[in-house]
PDB file of C-alpha atoms in Angstrom:
ATOM      1  CA  UNK A 149     120.659  81.774  92.155  1.00  0.00           C
ATOM      2  CA  UNK A 150     119.677  83.970  89.221  1.00  0.00           C
ATOM      3  CA  UNK A 151     119.322  87.711  88.698  1.00  0.00           C
ATOM      4  CA  UNK A 152     116.446  88.653  86.434  1.00  0.00           C
ATOM      5  CA  UNK A 153     115.343  92.040  85.193  1.00  0.00           C
ATOM      6  CA  UNK A 154     111.686  92.684  86.074  1.00  0.00           C
ATOM      7  CA  UNK A 155     109.044  95.314  85.307  1.00  0.00           C
ATOM      8  CA  UNK A 156     108.108  96.322  88.841  1.00  0.00           C
ATOM      9  CA  UNK A 157     111.485  95.736  90.522  1.00  0.00           C
ATOM     10  CA  UNK A 158     114.870  96.387  88.876  1.00  0.00           C
ATOM     11  CA  UNK A 159     116.492  93.223  90.232  1.00  0.00           C
ATOM     12  CA  UNK A 160     115.114  89.892  91.369  1.00  0.00           C
ATOM     13  CA  UNK A 161     117.393  87.480  93.205  1.00  0.00           C
ATOM     14  CA  UNK A 162     115.892  84.017  93.042  1.00  0.00           C
ATOM     15  CA  UNK A 163     116.851  80.986  95.156  1.00  0.00           C
ATOM     16  CA  UNK A 164     116.389  77.453  93.839  1.00  0.00           C
ATOM     17  CA  UNK A 165     114.642  74.665  95.706  1.00  0.00           C
ATOM     18  CA  UNK A 166     116.800  72.288  97.736  1.00  0.00           C
ATOM     19  CA  UNK A 167     114.368  69.340  97.702  1.00  0.00           C
ATOM     20  CA  UNK A 168     111.006  68.101  96.517  1.00  0.00           C
ATOM     21  CA  UNK A 169     111.214  68.797  92.789  1.00  0.00           C
ATOM     22  CA  UNK A 170     112.131  65.252  91.724  1.00  0.00           C
ATOM     23  CA  UNK A 171     109.422  63.607  93.811  1.00  0.00           C
ATOM     24  CA  UNK A 172     107.007  66.349  92.767  1.00  0.00           C
ATOM     25  CA  UNK A 173     107.562  65.741  89.063  1.00  0.00           C
ATOM     26  CA  UNK A 174     107.363  61.960  89.523  1.00  0.00           C
ATOM     27  CA  UNK A 175     104.026  62.339  91.299  1.00  0.00           C
ATOM     28  CA  UNK A 176     102.668  64.669  88.621  1.00  0.00           C
ATOM     29  CA  UNK A 177     103.749  62.347  85.790  1.00  0.00           C
ATOM     30  CA  UNK A 178     102.340  59.255  87.511  1.00  0.00           C
ATOM     31  CA  UNK A 179      99.078  61.080  88.212  1.00  0.00           C
ATOM     32  CA  UNK A 180      98.849  62.157  84.576  1.00  0.00           C
ATOM     33  CA  UNK A 181      99.333  58.571  83.408  1.00  0.00           C
ATOM     34  CA  UNK A 182      96.539  57.359  85.697  1.00  0.00           C
ATOM     35  CA  UNK A 183      94.199  60.160  84.598  1.00  0.00           C
ATOM     36  CA  UNK A 184      94.837  59.435  80.911  1.00  0.00           C
ATOM     37  CA  UNK A 185      94.282  55.739  81.564  1.00  0.00           C
ATOM     38  CA  UNK A 186      91.018  56.550  83.291  1.00  0.00           C
ATOM     39  CA  UNK A 187      89.814  58.535  80.270  1.00  0.00           C
ATOM     40  CA  UNK A 188      90.944  55.961  77.698  1.00  0.00           C
ATOM     41  CA  UNK A 189      89.539  52.948  79.547  1.00  0.00           C
ATOM     42  CA  UNK A 190      86.472  54.636  81.026  1.00  0.00           C
ATOM     43  CA  UNK A 191      84.100  52.402  79.057  1.00  0.00           C
ATOM     44  CA  UNK A 192      85.975  49.287  80.140  1.00  0.00           C
ATOM     45  CA  UNK A 193      85.261  49.667  83.824  1.00  0.00           C
ATOM     46  CA  UNK A 194      88.173  51.853  84.963  1.00  0.00           C
ATOM     47  CA  UNK A 195      86.989  53.339  88.289  1.00  0.00           C
ATOM     48  CA  UNK A 196      86.263  57.030  87.907  1.00  0.00           C
ATOM     49  CA  UNK A 197      87.256  57.727  91.527  1.00  0.00           C
ATOM     50  CA  UNK A 198      90.759  56.375  90.856  1.00  0.00           C
ATOM     51  CA  UNK A 199      91.307  58.810  87.996  1.00  0.00           C
ATOM     52  CA  UNK A 200      89.849  61.704  90.005  1.00  0.00           C
ATOM     53  CA  UNK A 201      91.969  60.776  93.015  1.00  0.00           C
ATOM     54  CA  UNK A 202      95.057  60.766  90.816  1.00  0.00           C
ATOM     55  CA  UNK A 203      94.073  64.174  89.454  1.00  0.00           C
ATOM     56  CA  UNK A 204      93.812  65.564  92.979  1.00  0.00           C
ATOM     57  CA  UNK A 205      97.158  64.013  93.947  1.00  0.00           C
ATOM     58  CA  UNK A 206      98.817  65.527  90.881  1.00  0.00           C
ATOM     59  CA  UNK A 207      97.387  68.993  91.537  1.00  0.00           C
ATOM     60  CA  UNK A 208      98.474  68.860  95.198  1.00  0.00           C
ATOM     61  CA  UNK A 209     101.979  67.700  94.213  1.00  0.00           C
ATOM     62  CA  UNK A 210     102.298  70.579  91.761  1.00  0.00           C
ATOM     63  CA  UNK A 211     100.950  73.161  94.209  1.00  0.00           C
ATOM     64  CA  UNK A 212     102.920  71.941  97.230  1.00  0.00           C
ATOM     65  CA  UNK A 213     106.218  70.794  95.693  1.00  0.00           C
ATOM     66  CA  UNK A 214     106.679  72.489  92.322  1.00  0.00           C
ATOM     67  CA  UNK A 215     104.888  75.834  92.616  1.00  0.00           C
ATOM     68  CA  UNK A 216     106.620  77.229  95.750  1.00  0.00           C
ATOM     69  CA  UNK A 217     109.383  79.744  95.034  1.00  0.00           C
ATOM     70  CA  UNK A 218     111.553  82.172  96.963  1.00  0.00           C
ATOM     71  CA  UNK A 219     113.071  85.395  95.688  1.00  0.00           C
ATOM     72  CA  UNK A 220     114.086  88.895  96.729  1.00  0.00           C
ATOM     73  CA  UNK A 221     113.304  92.190  95.013  1.00  0.00           C
ATOM     74  CA  UNK A 222     114.844  95.518  95.869  1.00  0.00           C
ATOM     75  CA  UNK A 223     112.509  95.913  98.863  1.00  0.00           C
ATOM     76  CA  UNK A 224     110.771  92.592  99.521  1.00  0.00           C
ATOM     77  CA  UNK A 225     111.348  88.957 100.329  1.00  0.00           C
ATOM     78  CA  UNK A 226     108.749  87.068  98.309  1.00  0.00           C
ATOM     79  CA  UNK A 227     107.477  83.625  99.310  1.00  0.00           C
ATOM     80  CA  UNK A 228     105.237  81.856  96.810  1.00  0.00           C
ATOM     81  CA  UNK A 229     103.579  79.025  98.705  1.00  0.00           C
ATOM     82  CA  UNK A 230     100.780  76.498  98.253  1.00  0.00           C
ATOM     83  CA  UNK A 231      97.843  78.878  97.730  1.00  0.00           C
ATOM     84  CA  UNK A 232      99.266  82.354  98.338  1.00  0.00           C
ATOM     85  CA  UNK A 233     102.217  84.645  97.679  1.00  0.00           C
ATOM     86  CA  UNK A 234     103.585  86.642 100.614  1.00  0.00           C
ATOM     87  CA  UNK A 235     105.581  89.852 100.109  1.00  0.00           C
ATOM     88  CA  UNK A 236     107.603  90.723 103.231  1.00  0.00           C
ATOM     89  CA  UNK A 237     109.316  94.077 103.417  1.00  0.00           C
ATOM     90  CA  UNK A 238     113.009  93.367 104.025  1.00  0.00           C
ATOM     91  CA  UNK A 239     113.408  96.197 106.521  1.00  0.00           C
ATOM     92  CA  UNK A 240     110.449  94.818 108.511  1.00  0.00           C
ATOM     93  CA  UNK A 241     112.035  91.384 109.066  1.00  0.00           C
ATOM     94  CA  UNK A 242     112.511  90.911 112.819  1.00  0.00           C
ATOM     95  CA  UNK A 243     114.112  87.441 112.731  1.00  0.00           C
ATOM     96  CA  UNK A 244     115.164  85.037 110.005  1.00  0.00           C
ATOM     97  CA  UNK A 245     116.513  81.495 110.056  1.00  0.00           C
ATOM     98  CA  UNK A 246     116.924  78.576 107.689  1.00  0.00           C
ATOM     99  CA  UNK A 247     116.221  75.282 109.414  1.00  0.00           C
ATOM    100  CA  UNK A 248     114.100  72.588 107.750  1.00  0.00           C
ATOM    101  CA  UNK A 249     112.296  75.529 106.162  1.00  0.00           C
ATOM    102  CA  UNK A 250     112.955  79.243 105.785  1.00  0.00           C
ATOM    103  CA  UNK A 251     111.276  80.895 108.777  1.00  0.00           C
ATOM    104  CA  UNK A 252     110.809  84.659 108.916  1.00  0.00           C
ATOM    105  CA  UNK A 253     109.244  86.753 111.655  1.00  0.00           C
ATOM    106  CA  UNK A 254     107.689  90.020 110.494  1.00  0.00           C
ATOM    107  CA  UNK A 255     104.611  92.051 111.386  1.00  0.00           C
ATOM    108  CA  UNK A 256     104.465  90.042 114.629  1.00  0.00           C
ATOM    109  CA  UNK A 257     103.824  86.796 112.720  1.00  0.00           C
ATOM    110  CA  UNK A 258     105.874  83.851 111.512  1.00  0.00           C
ATOM    111  CA  UNK A 259     106.047  83.193 107.772  1.00  0.00           C
ATOM    112  CA  UNK A 260     107.441  80.002 106.270  1.00  0.00           C
ATOM    113  CA  UNK A 261     108.795  78.879 102.902  1.00  0.00           C
ATOM    114  CA  UNK A 262     109.576  75.248 102.118  1.00  0.00           C
ATOM    115  CA  UNK A 263     111.756  76.099  99.111  1.00  0.00           C
ATOM    116  CA  UNK A 264     115.089  76.057 100.945  1.00  0.00           C
ATOM    117  CA  UNK A 265     115.861  73.980 104.007  1.00  0.00           C
ATOM    118  CA  UNK A 266     118.255  71.694 105.790  1.00  0.00           C
ATOM    119  CA  UNK A 267     117.791  68.082 106.764  1.00  0.00           C
ATOM    120  CA  UNK A 268     116.449  67.509 110.273  1.00  0.00           C
ATOM    121  CA  UNK A 269     119.894  66.439 111.474  1.00  0.00           C
ATOM    122  CA  UNK A 270     121.671  69.415 109.924  1.00  0.00           C
ATOM    123  CA  UNK A 271     119.027  71.810 111.237  1.00  0.00           C
ATOM    124  CA  UNK A 272     119.495  70.422 114.762  1.00  0.00           C
ATOM    125  CA  UNK A 273     123.267  70.927 114.517  1.00  0.00           C
ATOM    126  CA  UNK A 274     122.976  74.467 113.137  1.00  0.00           C
ATOM    127  CA  UNK A 275     121.336  76.594 115.809  1.00  0.00           C
ATOM    128  CA  UNK A 276     122.956  79.875 114.865  1.00  0.00           C
ATOM    129  CA  UNK A 277     124.017  81.621 111.705  1.00  0.00           C
ATOM    130  CA  UNK A 278     126.748  79.418 110.152  1.00  0.00           C
ATOM    131  CA  UNK A 279     129.260  82.211 109.619  1.00  0.00           C
ATOM    132  CA  UNK A 280     127.998  85.078 111.735  1.00  0.00           C
ATOM    133  CA  UNK A 281     128.159  88.473 110.023  1.00  0.00           C
ATOM    134  CA  UNK A 282     130.627  87.152 107.457  1.00  0.00           C
ATOM    135  CA  UNK A 283     128.288  87.070 104.472  1.00  0.00           C
ATOM    136  CA  UNK A 284     128.097  84.360 101.806  1.00  0.00           C
ATOM    137  CA  UNK A 285     131.315  82.383 101.363  1.00  0.00           C
ATOM    138  CA  UNK A 286     132.603  80.386  98.412  1.00  0.00           C
ATOM    139  CA  UNK A 287     131.951  76.666  98.865  1.00  0.00           C
ATOM    140  CA  UNK A 288     129.266  77.056 101.546  1.00  0.00           C
ATOM    141  CA  UNK A 289     126.395  74.589 101.684  1.00  0.00           C
ATOM    142  CA  UNK A 290     123.535  76.089  99.694  1.00  0.00           C
ATOM    143  CA  UNK A 291     121.195  76.450 102.689  1.00  0.00           C
ATOM    144  CA  UNK A 292     123.990  78.243 104.582  1.00  0.00           C
ATOM    145  CA  UNK A 293     124.573  80.510 101.592  1.00  0.00           C
ATOM    146  CA  UNK A 294     120.870  81.395 101.353  1.00  0.00           C
ATOM    147  CA  UNK A 295     120.664  82.146 105.075  1.00  0.00           C
ATOM    148  CA  UNK A 296     123.728  84.399 104.974  1.00  0.00           C
ATOM    149  CA  UNK A 297     122.582  86.143 101.803  1.00  0.00           C
ATOM    150  CA  UNK A 298     119.115  86.824 103.217  1.00  0.00           C
ATOM    151  CA  UNK A 299     120.612  88.167 106.440  1.00  0.00           C
ATOM    152  CA  UNK A 300     122.878  90.399 104.370  1.00  0.00           C
ATOM    153  CA  UNK A 301     119.952  91.779 102.349  1.00  0.00           C
ATOM    154  CA  UNK A 302     117.819  92.280 105.459  1.00  0.00           C
ATOM    155  CA  UNK A 303     120.662  94.081 107.268  1.00  0.00           C
ATOM    156  CA  UNK A 304     121.139  96.382 104.274  1.00  0.00           C
ATOM    157  CA  UNK A 305     117.408  97.154 104.133  1.00  0.00           C
ATOM    158  CA  UNK A 306     117.238  97.874 107.878  1.00  0.00           C
ATOM    159  CA  UNK A 307     120.239 100.189 107.633  1.00  0.00           C
ATOM    160  CA  UNK A 308     118.685 102.036 104.690  1.00  0.00           C
ATOM    161  CA  UNK A 309     115.410 102.434 106.611  1.00  0.00           C
ATOM    162  CA  UNK A 310     117.218 103.430 109.809  1.00  0.00           C
ATOM    163  CA  UNK A 311     115.583 100.781 112.003  1.00  0.00           C
ATOM    164  CA  UNK A 312     116.832  98.135 114.409  1.00  0.00           C
ATOM    165  CA  UNK A 313     115.327  94.626 114.700  1.00  0.00           C
ATOM    166  CA  UNK A 314     112.439  94.629 117.138  1.00  0.00           C
ATOM    167  CA  UNK A 315     112.461  98.400 117.579  1.00  0.00           C
ATOM    168  CA  UNK A 316     109.304 100.493 117.691  1.00  0.00           C
ATOM    169  CA  UNK A 317     110.383 102.136 114.432  1.00  0.00           C
ATOM    170  CA  UNK A 318     110.629  98.786 112.702  1.00  0.00           C
ATOM    171  CA  UNK A 319     107.267  97.614 114.003  1.00  0.00           C
ATOM    172  CA  UNK A 320     105.731 100.851 112.751  1.00  0.00           C
ATOM    173  CA  UNK A 321     106.937 100.393 109.162  1.00  0.00           C
ATOM    174  CA  UNK A 322     103.969 100.540 106.755  1.00  0.00           C
ATOM    175  CA  UNK A 323     103.012  97.635 104.502  1.00  0.00           C
ATOM    176  CA  UNK A 324     105.299  95.210 106.337  1.00  0.00           C
ATOM    177  CA  UNK A 325     103.570  92.172 104.831  1.00  0.00           C
ATOM    178  CA  UNK A 326     101.298  91.876 101.823  1.00  0.00           C
ATOM    179  CA  UNK A 327      99.493  88.629 100.953  1.00  0.00           C
ATOM    180  CA  UNK A 328      98.102  87.656  97.567  1.00  0.00           C
ATOM    181  CA  UNK A 329      95.715  84.747  97.153  1.00  0.00           C
ATOM    182  CA  UNK A 330      96.769  82.364  94.381  1.00  0.00           C
ATOM    183  CA  UNK A 331      93.488  81.666  92.635  1.00  0.00           C
ATOM    184  CA  UNK A 332      94.796  79.137  90.096  1.00  0.00           C
ATOM    185  CA  UNK A 333      95.982  76.456  92.567  1.00  0.00           C
ATOM    186  CA  UNK A 334      93.051  77.208  94.877  1.00  0.00           C
ATOM    187  CA  UNK A 335      90.595  76.709  92.019  1.00  0.00           C
ATOM    188  CA  UNK A 336      92.322  73.566  90.729  1.00  0.00           C
ATOM    189  CA  UNK A 337      92.374  71.969  94.173  1.00  0.00           C
ATOM    190  CA  UNK A 338      88.707  72.818  94.798  1.00  0.00           C
ATOM    191  CA  UNK A 339      87.660  71.513  91.369  1.00  0.00           C
ATOM    192  CA  UNK A 340      89.630  68.297  91.873  1.00  0.00           C
ATOM    193  CA  UNK A 341      88.011  67.696  95.264  1.00  0.00           C
ATOM    194  CA  UNK A 342      84.543  68.251  93.764  1.00  0.00           C
ATOM    195  CA  UNK A 343      85.282  65.830  90.911  1.00  0.00           C
ATOM    196  CA  UNK A 344      86.534  63.217  93.370  1.00  0.00           C
ATOM    197  CA  UNK A 345      83.380  63.486  95.503  1.00  0.00           C
ATOM    198  CA  UNK A 346      81.126  63.335  92.439  1.00  0.00           C
ATOM    199  CA  UNK A 347      83.026  60.313  91.078  1.00  0.00           C
ATOM    200  CA  UNK A 348      81.908  58.171  94.028  1.00  0.00           C
ATOM    201  CA  UNK A 349      78.310  58.549  92.855  1.00  0.00           C
ATOM    202  CA  UNK A 350      78.967  57.727  89.207  1.00  0.00           C
TER     203      UNK A 350
END
């Protein structure tokens, strides 16, 4: 976890990914090697669709496994996902749990981040908050720490706003969720798909 000074929010508390980065980087590197090979050996019969398929696989690996991030500002829980970034007002969070993914209910919808999670077996064993109302503890498993820390931040935000979870006052909070389309990964994925389709006719 890191605290970083920002322009729009005084403090950002960022949570690191618990899985996927190693396989994501391996996929990106392997895809890059195949794409470079396709360019270098294009005149020697290297199939264009193979290089374009590798490019698409690399872009998807980056967007799905390396790009996602999870952090908290003074007022929002921010989930950067595959093709969008979701800003959830902390006081508007109705429910929150860390299972195989981070699942948050707000604005009468369920929002998910794959950045932090437990294994399927651990998630099945942990049906409730690991140390209820105790806050983060030294030596906790990282997923447990993140869950407790997020609950702590959400509880503080609710108290400051004077709302209870599921209350009419909470549901009436303005700007509970704000979504931003991520145009870079969206554009890269679309361009890669187009190139792959075109490559079959070359």
